Amino acid sequence: MALIAVDPAMVAAIVTHLEIRQKPRPAPIPPSPLRLVRWKVPKLDSYRALFRRVGEPWLWFSRLIMSDESLAAIIHDPAVEVYAVTDPRGIEVGLLELDFRSMPDCELGFFGLVPQLNGKGHGQWLMAQAKALAWRKGVERLWVHTCTLDSPAALGFYIKAGFVAYKREIETFADPRLAGILPRDAAPHVPLLDQPAVA
């Protein structure tokens, strides 16, 4: 066994890649008060705000640091579908992003709900929606990746949904909280390492 030191300004995560290679049998979508709203040409500010609302607790930051041009090139691509999850009041409480740019693969690019909705069964509804939308003519594989910075339930959730793990990697990146991209109190389960030592 080997331990590798990580610079205190960096975050390290184990990334697990998972896939489904056979179209799931049709199944009823679980009932939910939530709804999906397709954003055909998402406004960049609205997209970033929802991305932050859903992903800040898990240190999602990749789309927050992209230039407008780079972000628009992805989310305005006709082969990328962005859906906002809305509650009965119309408030956006989740994000689903399907990426068909590498057919016959479909990537479940982003999938999540605001923390207040986690653990209440809404994820099963969202996954059923994702599968129904992802599996279409020409798709042979649906894949996703998750990491140890995500909810502790995420990996088990994907496996229960029928995904099979096929690859594992270690990812390191500069802690986005230290650069002010995310607030210092984001992702409290991932300690900041620039704190003074407690005597």
PDB file of C-alpha atoms in Angstrom:
ATOM      1  CA  MET A   1       0.000   0.000   0.000  1.00  0.00           C
ATOM      2  CA  ALA A   2       1.308   3.440  -0.914  1.00  0.00           C
ATOM      3  CA  LEU A   3       0.213   6.840   0.331  1.00  0.00           C
ATOM      4  CA  ILE A   4       0.728   9.825  -1.945  1.00  0.00           C
ATOM      5  CA  ALA A   5       0.944  13.263  -0.350  1.00  0.00           C
ATOM      6  CA  VAL A   6      -1.402  15.880  -1.788  1.00  0.00           C
ATOM      7  CA  ASP A   7      -0.532  19.574  -1.715  1.00  0.00           C
ATOM      8  CA  PRO A   8      -2.732  21.328   0.890  1.00  0.00           C
ATOM      9  CA  ALA A   9      -4.049  23.670  -1.819  1.00  0.00           C
ATOM     10  CA  MET A  10      -5.311  20.704  -3.828  1.00  0.00           C
ATOM     11  CA  VAL A  11      -8.258  18.348  -3.470  1.00  0.00           C
ATOM     12  CA  ALA A  12      -8.000  14.669  -4.368  1.00  0.00           C
ATOM     13  CA  ALA A  13     -10.878  12.365  -5.258  1.00  0.00           C
ATOM     14  CA  ILE A  14     -11.350   8.824  -6.460  1.00  0.00           C
ATOM     15  CA  VAL A  15     -13.450   8.915  -9.630  1.00  0.00           C
ATOM     16  CA  THR A  16     -15.517   5.873 -10.603  1.00  0.00           C
ATOM     17  CA  HIS A  17     -16.846   5.512 -14.156  1.00  0.00           C
ATOM     18  CA  LEU A  18     -20.039   3.514 -14.633  1.00  0.00           C
ATOM     19  CA  GLU A  19     -22.056   2.399 -17.647  1.00  0.00           C
ATOM     20  CA  ILE A  20     -25.204   0.671 -18.857  1.00  0.00           C
ATOM     21  CA  ARG A  21     -24.754  -1.152 -22.151  1.00  0.00           C
ATOM     22  CA  GLN A  22     -28.248  -2.521 -22.667  1.00  0.00           C
ATOM     23  CA  LYS A  23     -31.405  -0.485 -22.953  1.00  0.00           C
ATOM     24  CA  PRO A  24     -33.391  -1.005 -19.755  1.00  0.00           C
ATOM     25  CA  ARG A  25     -36.804  -2.586 -19.993  1.00  0.00           C
ATOM     26  CA  PRO A  26     -39.614  -0.032 -19.984  1.00  0.00           C
ATOM     27  CA  ALA A  27     -40.745   0.753 -16.450  1.00  0.00           C
ATOM     28  CA  PRO A  28     -43.195   3.247 -14.995  1.00  0.00           C
ATOM     29  CA  ILE A  29     -41.706   6.537 -13.840  1.00  0.00           C
ATOM     30  CA  PRO A  30     -42.194   6.921 -10.075  1.00  0.00           C
ATOM     31  CA  PRO A  31     -44.665   9.628  -9.067  1.00  0.00           C
ATOM     32  CA  SER A  32     -43.201  12.964  -8.034  1.00  0.00           C
ATOM     33  CA  PRO A  33     -44.383  16.545  -7.586  1.00  0.00           C
ATOM     34  CA  LEU A  34     -41.274  17.614  -9.514  1.00  0.00           C
ATOM     35  CA  ARG A  35     -41.213  18.387 -13.230  1.00  0.00           C
ATOM     36  CA  LEU A  36     -38.580  18.548 -15.958  1.00  0.00           C
ATOM     37  CA  VAL A  37     -38.292  21.688 -18.063  1.00  0.00           C
ATOM     38  CA  ARG A  38     -36.101  21.543 -21.167  1.00  0.00           C
ATOM     39  CA  TRP A  39     -33.792  24.528 -21.557  1.00  0.00           C
ATOM     40  CA  LYS A  40     -33.247  24.521 -25.322  1.00  0.00           C
ATOM     41  CA  VAL A  41     -30.820  27.457 -25.323  1.00  0.00           C
ATOM     42  CA  PRO A  42     -29.984  28.015 -21.657  1.00  0.00           C
ATOM     43  CA  LYS A  43     -29.066  31.522 -20.557  1.00  0.00           C
ATOM     44  CA  LEU A  44     -25.532  31.295 -19.242  1.00  0.00           C
ATOM     45  CA  ASP A  45     -26.258  33.118 -15.975  1.00  0.00           C
ATOM     46  CA  SER A  46     -29.331  30.972 -15.279  1.00  0.00           C
ATOM     47  CA  TYR A  47     -27.408  27.802 -16.046  1.00  0.00           C
ATOM     48  CA  ARG A  48     -24.491  28.759 -13.810  1.00  0.00           C
ATOM     49  CA  ALA A  49     -26.845  29.722 -10.974  1.00  0.00           C
ATOM     50  CA  LEU A  50     -28.596  26.335 -11.114  1.00  0.00           C
ATOM     51  CA  PHE A  51     -25.276  24.499 -11.493  1.00  0.00           C
ATOM     52  CA  ARG A  52     -24.014  26.273  -8.366  1.00  0.00           C
ATOM     53  CA  ARG A  53     -27.231  25.679  -6.407  1.00  0.00           C
ATOM     54  CA  VAL A  54     -27.109  21.934  -7.069  1.00  0.00           C
ATOM     55  CA  GLY A  55     -23.368  21.349  -7.104  1.00  0.00           C
ATOM     56  CA  GLU A  56     -21.823  23.680  -4.525  1.00  0.00           C
ATOM     57  CA  PRO A  57     -22.162  21.127  -1.679  1.00  0.00           C
ATOM     58  CA  TRP A  58     -20.098  18.672  -3.774  1.00  0.00           C
ATOM     59  CA  LEU A  59     -17.487  21.139  -5.072  1.00  0.00           C
ATOM     60  CA  TRP A  60     -18.887  21.297  -8.604  1.00  0.00           C
ATOM     61  CA  PHE A  61     -17.017  24.195 -10.153  1.00  0.00           C
ATOM     62  CA  SER A  62     -15.960  23.209 -13.692  1.00  0.00           C
ATOM     63  CA  ARG A  63     -18.730  25.133 -15.447  1.00  0.00           C
ATOM     64  CA  LEU A  64     -18.291  28.152 -13.172  1.00  0.00           C
ATOM     65  CA  ILE A  65     -14.748  28.869 -14.374  1.00  0.00           C
ATOM     66  CA  MET A  66     -15.404  28.406 -18.098  1.00  0.00           C
ATOM     67  CA  SER A  67     -15.506  31.421 -20.357  1.00  0.00           C
ATOM     68  CA  ASP A  68     -18.912  32.321 -21.767  1.00  0.00           C
ATOM     69  CA  GLU A  69     -17.792  31.088 -25.180  1.00  0.00           C
ATOM     70  CA  SER A  70     -16.607  27.700 -23.886  1.00  0.00           C
ATOM     71  CA  LEU A  71     -19.729  27.135 -21.813  1.00  0.00           C
ATOM     72  CA  ALA A  72     -22.061  28.163 -24.647  1.00  0.00           C
ATOM     73  CA  ALA A  73     -20.224  25.826 -27.020  1.00  0.00           C
ATOM     74  CA  ILE A  74     -21.293  22.941 -24.788  1.00  0.00           C
ATOM     75  CA  ILE A  75     -24.745  23.784 -23.490  1.00  0.00           C
ATOM     76  CA  HIS A  76     -25.957  25.359 -26.750  1.00  0.00           C
ATOM     77  CA  ASP A  77     -24.771  22.379 -28.816  1.00  0.00           C
ATOM     78  CA  PRO A  78     -27.848  20.653 -30.320  1.00  0.00           C
ATOM     79  CA  ALA A  79     -26.412  17.315 -29.126  1.00  0.00           C
ATOM     80  CA  VAL A  80     -26.454  18.433 -25.467  1.00  0.00           C
ATOM     81  CA  GLU A  81     -29.789  18.517 -23.640  1.00  0.00           C
ATOM     82  CA  VAL A  82     -30.179  20.549 -20.446  1.00  0.00           C
ATOM     83  CA  TYR A  83     -33.201  20.122 -18.194  1.00  0.00           C
ATOM     84  CA  ALA A  84     -34.085  22.055 -15.059  1.00  0.00           C
ATOM     85  CA  VAL A  85     -35.984  20.193 -12.366  1.00  0.00           C
ATOM     86  CA  THR A  86     -38.716  22.403 -10.945  1.00  0.00           C
ATOM     87  CA  ASP A  87     -40.840  22.065  -7.837  1.00  0.00           C
ATOM     88  CA  PRO A  88     -44.626  22.734  -7.763  1.00  0.00           C
ATOM     89  CA  ARG A  89     -43.967  26.467  -7.340  1.00  0.00           C
ATOM     90  CA  GLY A  90     -41.776  26.516 -10.451  1.00  0.00           C
ATOM     91  CA  ILE A  91     -38.543  26.952  -8.492  1.00  0.00           C
ATOM     92  CA  GLU A  92     -35.531  25.265 -10.080  1.00  0.00           C
ATOM     93  CA  VAL A  93     -34.279  22.572  -7.709  1.00  0.00           C
ATOM     94  CA  GLY A  94     -32.277  20.192  -9.875  1.00  0.00           C
ATOM     95  CA  LEU A  95     -30.249  19.698 -13.028  1.00  0.00           C
ATOM     96  CA  LEU A  96     -30.146  16.958 -15.646  1.00  0.00           C
ATOM     97  CA  GLU A  97     -27.736  17.175 -18.547  1.00  0.00           C
ATOM     98  CA  LEU A  98     -27.477  14.561 -21.296  1.00  0.00           C
ATOM     99  CA  ASP A  99     -24.581  14.693 -23.761  1.00  0.00           C
ATOM    100  CA  PHE A 100     -25.073  12.936 -27.106  1.00  0.00           C
ATOM    101  CA  ARG A 101     -21.982  14.414 -28.798  1.00  0.00           C
ATOM    102  CA  SER A 102     -20.110  11.082 -28.815  1.00  0.00           C
ATOM    103  CA  MET A 103     -22.750   8.791 -30.229  1.00  0.00           C
ATOM    104  CA  PRO A 104     -23.463   5.921 -29.866  1.00  0.00           C
ATOM    105  CA  ASP A 105     -22.611   6.898 -26.274  1.00  0.00           C
ATOM    106  CA  CYS A 106     -24.758   9.172 -24.148  1.00  0.00           C
ATOM    107  CA  GLU A 107     -23.100  10.725 -21.115  1.00  0.00           C
ATOM    108  CA  LEU A 108     -25.151  11.571 -18.062  1.00  0.00           C
ATOM    109  CA  GLY A 109     -23.140  14.773 -17.757  1.00  0.00           C
ATOM    110  CA  PHE A 110     -24.719  16.342 -14.692  1.00  0.00           C
ATOM    111  CA  PHE A 111     -27.397  14.871 -12.471  1.00  0.00           C
ATOM    112  CA  GLY A 112     -28.451  16.293  -9.141  1.00  0.00           C
ATOM    113  CA  LEU A 113     -30.970  17.895  -6.848  1.00  0.00           C
ATOM    114  CA  VAL A 114     -30.581  20.576  -4.212  1.00  0.00           C
ATOM    115  CA  PRO A 115     -29.507  19.056  -0.865  1.00  0.00           C
ATOM    116  CA  GLN A 116     -32.920  19.616   0.741  1.00  0.00           C
ATOM    117  CA  LEU A 117     -34.435  17.052  -1.653  1.00  0.00           C
ATOM    118  CA  ASN A 118     -31.830  14.331  -1.229  1.00  0.00           C
ATOM    119  CA  GLY A 119     -32.866  11.076   0.422  1.00  0.00           C
ATOM    120  CA  LYS A 120     -36.585  11.547  -0.295  1.00  0.00           C
ATOM    121  CA  GLY A 121     -36.954   9.332  -3.371  1.00  0.00           C
ATOM    122  CA  HIS A 122     -36.802  12.173  -5.887  1.00  0.00           C
ATOM    123  CA  GLY A 123     -33.527  10.847  -7.253  1.00  0.00           C
ATOM    124  CA  GLN A 124     -35.270   7.658  -8.412  1.00  0.00           C
ATOM    125  CA  TRP A 125     -37.797   9.777 -10.296  1.00  0.00           C
ATOM    126  CA  LEU A 126     -35.019  11.830 -11.888  1.00  0.00           C
ATOM    127  CA  MET A 127     -33.055   8.719 -12.853  1.00  0.00           C
ATOM    128  CA  ALA A 128     -36.153   7.214 -14.485  1.00  0.00           C
ATOM    129  CA  GLN A 129     -36.548  10.434 -16.454  1.00  0.00           C
ATOM    130  CA  ALA A 130     -32.865  10.402 -17.420  1.00  0.00           C
ATOM    131  CA  LYS A 131     -33.019   6.825 -18.704  1.00  0.00           C
ATOM    132  CA  ALA A 132     -36.217   7.462 -20.659  1.00  0.00           C
ATOM    133  CA  LEU A 133     -34.656  10.510 -22.333  1.00  0.00           C
ATOM    134  CA  ALA A 134     -31.192   9.009 -22.878  1.00  0.00           C
ATOM    135  CA  TRP A 135     -32.140   5.746 -24.543  1.00  0.00           C
ATOM    136  CA  ARG A 136     -33.197   6.646 -28.040  1.00  0.00           C
ATOM    137  CA  LYS A 137     -32.422   5.490 -31.533  1.00  0.00           C
ATOM    138  CA  GLY A 138     -28.702   4.983 -32.013  1.00  0.00           C
ATOM    139  CA  VAL A 139     -27.725   5.015 -28.323  1.00  0.00           C
ATOM    140  CA  GLU A 140     -25.830   1.890 -27.289  1.00  0.00           C
ATOM    141  CA  ARG A 141     -24.302   2.996 -24.009  1.00  0.00           C
ATOM    142  CA  LEU A 142     -25.240   5.347 -21.171  1.00  0.00           C
ATOM    143  CA  TRP A 143     -22.388   6.312 -18.880  1.00  0.00           C
ATOM    144  CA  VAL A 144     -21.692   8.513 -15.892  1.00  0.00           C
ATOM    145  CA  HIS A 145     -18.905   9.190 -13.453  1.00  0.00           C
ATOM    146  CA  THR A 146     -19.041  10.007  -9.776  1.00  0.00           C
ATOM    147  CA  CYS A 147     -16.383  10.621  -7.175  1.00  0.00           C
ATOM    148  CA  THR A 148     -15.664  10.486  -3.471  1.00  0.00           C
ATOM    149  CA  LEU A 149     -16.516  14.203  -3.142  1.00  0.00           C
ATOM    150  CA  ASP A 150     -20.105  13.424  -4.125  1.00  0.00           C
ATOM    151  CA  SER A 151     -22.836  12.293  -1.743  1.00  0.00           C
ATOM    152  CA  PRO A 152     -21.791   9.078   0.037  1.00  0.00           C
ATOM    153  CA  ALA A 153     -24.959   7.520  -1.396  1.00  0.00           C
ATOM    154  CA  ALA A 154     -24.170   8.411  -5.030  1.00  0.00           C
ATOM    155  CA  LEU A 155     -22.127   5.381  -6.056  1.00  0.00           C
ATOM    156  CA  GLY A 156     -24.601   2.929  -4.552  1.00  0.00           C
ATOM    157  CA  PHE A 157     -27.467   4.862  -6.140  1.00  0.00           C
ATOM    158  CA  TYR A 158     -25.973   4.502  -9.617  1.00  0.00           C
ATOM    159  CA  ILE A 159     -25.268   0.804  -9.121  1.00  0.00           C
ATOM    160  CA  LYS A 160     -28.829   0.223  -7.891  1.00  0.00           C
ATOM    161  CA  ALA A 161     -30.051   2.067 -11.008  1.00  0.00           C
ATOM    162  CA  GLY A 162     -28.307  -0.533 -13.171  1.00  0.00           C
ATOM    163  CA  PHE A 163     -24.939   1.068 -13.862  1.00  0.00           C
ATOM    164  CA  VAL A 164     -21.841  -1.138 -13.726  1.00  0.00           C
ATOM    165  CA  ALA A 165     -18.466   0.282 -12.645  1.00  0.00           C
ATOM    166  CA  TYR A 166     -15.715  -0.225 -15.221  1.00  0.00           C
ATOM    167  CA  LYS A 167     -12.882   2.215 -14.416  1.00  0.00           C
ATOM    168  CA  ARG A 168     -11.398   4.065 -11.449  1.00  0.00           C
ATOM    169  CA  GLU A 169      -9.078   7.095 -11.453  1.00  0.00           C
ATOM    170  CA  ILE A 170      -7.594   9.571  -8.997  1.00  0.00           C
ATOM    171  CA  GLU A 171      -8.258  13.219  -9.793  1.00  0.00           C
ATOM    172  CA  THR A 172      -6.568  16.193  -8.168  1.00  0.00           C
ATOM    173  CA  PHE A 173      -7.420  19.842  -8.663  1.00  0.00           C
ATOM    174  CA  ALA A 174      -6.859  23.188  -6.997  1.00  0.00           C
ATOM    175  CA  ASP A 175      -9.389  23.673  -4.199  1.00  0.00           C
ATOM    176  CA  PRO A 176     -11.973  26.085  -5.690  1.00  0.00           C
ATOM    177  CA  ARG A 177     -12.765  27.474  -2.230  1.00  0.00           C
ATOM    178  CA  LEU A 178      -9.247  28.854  -1.825  1.00  0.00           C
ATOM    179  CA  ALA A 179      -9.563  30.759  -5.110  1.00  0.00           C
ATOM    180  CA  GLY A 180     -12.959  32.196  -4.114  1.00  0.00           C
ATOM    181  CA  ILE A 181     -14.819  30.286  -6.858  1.00  0.00           C
ATOM    182  CA  LEU A 182     -16.937  28.620  -4.180  1.00  0.00           C
ATOM    183  CA  PRO A 183     -17.482  29.861  -0.612  1.00  0.00           C
ATOM    184  CA  ARG A 184     -15.196  28.536   2.091  1.00  0.00           C
ATOM    185  CA  ASP A 185     -18.090  26.763   3.789  1.00  0.00           C
ATOM    186  CA  ALA A 186     -19.006  24.743   0.670  1.00  0.00           C
ATOM    187  CA  ALA A 187     -18.610  20.964   0.952  1.00  0.00           C
ATOM    188  CA  PRO A 188     -17.950  20.827   4.706  1.00  0.00           C
ATOM    189  CA  HIS A 189     -17.279  17.086   4.358  1.00  0.00           C
ATOM    190  CA  VAL A 190     -14.057  18.020   2.514  1.00  0.00           C
ATOM    191  CA  PRO A 191     -11.889  19.885   5.048  1.00  0.00           C
ATOM    192  CA  LEU A 192      -9.949  22.938   3.977  1.00  0.00           C
ATOM    193  CA  LEU A 193      -6.254  22.377   4.649  1.00  0.00           C
ATOM    194  CA  ASP A 194      -5.238  26.018   5.026  1.00  0.00           C
ATOM    195  CA  GLN A 195      -6.680  26.229   8.538  1.00  0.00           C
ATOM    196  CA  PRO A 196      -4.269  26.928  11.404  1.00  0.00           C
ATOM    197  CA  ALA A 197      -3.474  23.870  13.480  1.00  0.00           C
ATOM    198  CA  VAL A 198      -5.401  23.534  16.735  1.00  0.00           C
ATOM    199  CA  ALA A 199      -3.051  23.212  19.728  1.00  0.00           C
TER     200      ALA A 199
END
